[in-house]
Rosetta silent file (secondary structure, phi, psi, omega in degrees, C-alpha in Angstrom):
SEQUENCE: XXXXXXXXXXXXXXXXXXXXXXXXXXXXXXXXXXXXXXXXXXXXXXXXXXXXXXXXXXXXXXXXXXXX
SCORE:     score description
SCORE:     0.000 S_00000001
   1 L     0.000  142.625  176.848  -14.986  -12.644  -31.480 S_00000001
   2 L   -98.327  124.184  179.348  -12.393  -12.632  -28.619 S_00000001
   3 L  -114.259   88.925 -177.633  -12.560  -15.632  -26.402 S_00000001
   4 L   -64.243  150.246  156.038  -10.331  -14.696  -23.284 S_00000001
   5 L   -28.976  117.860  175.364   -8.581  -17.097  -21.192 S_00000001
   6 L   -97.552  136.509  169.682  -10.729  -18.072  -18.196 S_00000001
   7 L   -85.893  140.531 -167.150   -8.873  -18.613  -14.880 S_00000001
   8 L  -123.409  -10.777 -174.681   -9.857  -21.828  -13.382 S_00000001
   9 L  -134.047  166.041  176.743   -7.677  -22.419  -10.228 S_00000001
  10 H   -74.574  -26.580  173.254   -6.432  -20.698   -7.233 S_00000001
  11 H   -55.659  -44.706  179.164   -2.845  -20.657   -8.528 S_00000001
  12 H   -62.204  -43.904  176.942   -3.955  -18.783  -11.600 S_00000001
  13 H   -69.638  -33.775  176.251   -5.799  -16.285   -9.486 S_00000001
  14 H   -64.932  -47.675 -173.049   -2.803  -15.910   -7.069 S_00000001
  15 H   -67.281  -38.568  178.535   -0.531  -15.193  -10.074 S_00000001
  16 H   -57.185  -43.399 -177.921   -3.171  -12.813  -11.658 S_00000001
  17 H   -67.970  -35.809 -178.084   -3.310  -10.831   -8.122 S_00000001
  18 H   -67.031  -42.457  170.575    0.390  -10.919   -7.995 S_00000001
  19 H   -54.105  -62.800 -176.676    0.830   -9.621  -11.582 S_00000001
  20 H   -53.882  -50.950 -177.675   -1.697   -6.718  -10.842 S_00000001
  21 H   -59.236  -38.246  176.233    0.253   -5.917   -7.723 S_00000001
  22 H   -72.504  -33.845 -177.536    3.810   -5.737   -9.506 S_00000001
  23 H   -63.987  -32.666  173.347    2.050   -3.793  -12.335 S_00000001
  24 L   -87.251   -2.849  165.318    0.974   -1.275   -9.592 S_00000001
  25 L    75.313   34.787  176.715    4.500   -1.178   -8.117 S_00000001
  26 L   -78.575  163.246  171.976    3.171   -2.435   -4.429 S_00000001
  27 L   -66.791  152.466 -177.187    5.411   -3.341   -1.793 S_00000001
  28 H   -54.779  -38.656  175.223    6.414   -7.040   -1.423 S_00000001
  29 H   -60.030  -56.540  172.987    4.108   -7.391    1.509 S_00000001
  30 H   -51.336  -38.533 -176.281    1.046   -5.573   -0.107 S_00000001
  31 H   -74.583  -23.093  172.645    1.621   -7.731   -3.243 S_00000001
  32 H   -75.630  -44.979  168.207    1.346  -10.890   -1.247 S_00000001
  33 H   -42.458  -72.213 -172.041   -1.809   -9.630    0.453 S_00000001
  34 H   -41.844  -52.985 -173.935   -3.319   -8.738   -2.891 S_00000001
  35 H   -67.097  -43.018  177.835   -2.378  -12.151   -4.526 S_00000001
  36 H   -69.204  -34.505 -173.528   -3.616  -14.249   -1.514 S_00000001
  37 H   -68.422  -48.230 -175.489   -6.840  -12.236   -1.272 S_00000001
  38 H   -62.861  -42.880  179.994   -7.854  -12.714   -5.025 S_00000001
  39 H   -63.330  -37.390 -178.826   -6.911  -16.616   -4.595 S_00000001
  40 H   -67.231  -47.979 -178.488   -8.912  -16.775   -1.321 S_00000001
  41 H   -67.720  -29.569  170.894  -12.079  -15.261   -2.736 S_00000001
  42 H   -58.089  -50.398 -170.097  -11.864  -17.657   -5.793 S_00000001
  43 H   -69.184  -22.460 -173.453  -11.539  -20.641   -3.415 S_00000001
  44 H   -89.465  -38.940 -172.093  -14.413  -19.614   -1.213 S_00000001
  45 H  -110.927  -19.619 -178.131  -16.767  -18.586   -4.264 S_00000001
  46 L    56.634   42.647  173.321  -15.413  -20.287   -7.317 S_00000001
  47 L  -151.855  165.727  169.831  -15.420  -17.003   -9.237 S_00000001
  48 L   -71.841  136.939 -174.830  -13.176  -14.002   -9.630 S_00000001
  49 L   -64.771  146.952  160.352  -13.751  -11.166   -6.949 S_00000001
  50 L   -77.047  153.375  176.926  -15.505   -8.080   -7.554 S_00000001
  51 H   -40.003  -56.031  177.813  -13.648   -4.949   -6.778 S_00000001
  52 H   -57.166  -31.170  177.195  -15.760   -4.048   -3.765 S_00000001
  53 H   -76.772  -43.422  171.308  -15.387   -7.608   -2.441 S_00000001
  54 H   -60.018  -34.450  173.806  -11.699   -7.534   -2.813 S_00000001
  55 H   -67.854  -41.845 -179.153  -11.426   -4.212   -0.897 S_00000001
  56 H   -63.990  -55.511  179.028  -13.638   -5.558    1.694 S_00000001
  57 H   -46.727  -52.361 -174.730  -11.579   -8.769    1.920 S_00000001
  58 H   -79.528  -16.178  173.823   -8.182   -6.968    2.231 S_00000001
  59 H   -75.083  -19.295  177.235   -9.395   -4.541    4.735 S_00000001
  60 L  -111.200   16.269 -179.530  -10.164   -7.506    7.095 S_00000001
  61 H   -45.634  -60.282 -174.249   -6.999   -9.529    5.909 S_00000001
  62 H   -56.006  -21.768  177.012   -5.311   -9.630    9.319 S_00000001
  63 H   -79.781  -12.644  171.311   -8.341  -11.199   10.957 S_00000001
  64 H   -75.681  -25.655 -173.179   -7.987  -14.072    8.604 S_00000001
  65 L   -98.259    4.421 -173.758   -4.529  -14.942    9.829 S_00000001
  66 L   -79.018  160.476  173.870   -5.423  -14.654   13.635 S_00000001
  67 L   -86.611   -6.892 -165.057   -5.478  -17.778   15.841 S_00000001
  68 L  -102.327    0.000    0.000   -8.604  -16.774   17.809 S_00000001
């Protein structure tokens, strides 16, 4: 039986998102957004993001950075 390594902290989730972004040949900015999004969802919910949840988070990413 395979026992995959479980990601347990935000840093590992960030690196996972960055690895995926680099694998998909995303731009540096898009790579950073993806990595931050994966880590942010983990920090908020203590679990890896679902694909639809990640797409929704990325679609609203700029609102999370505003000062208002």
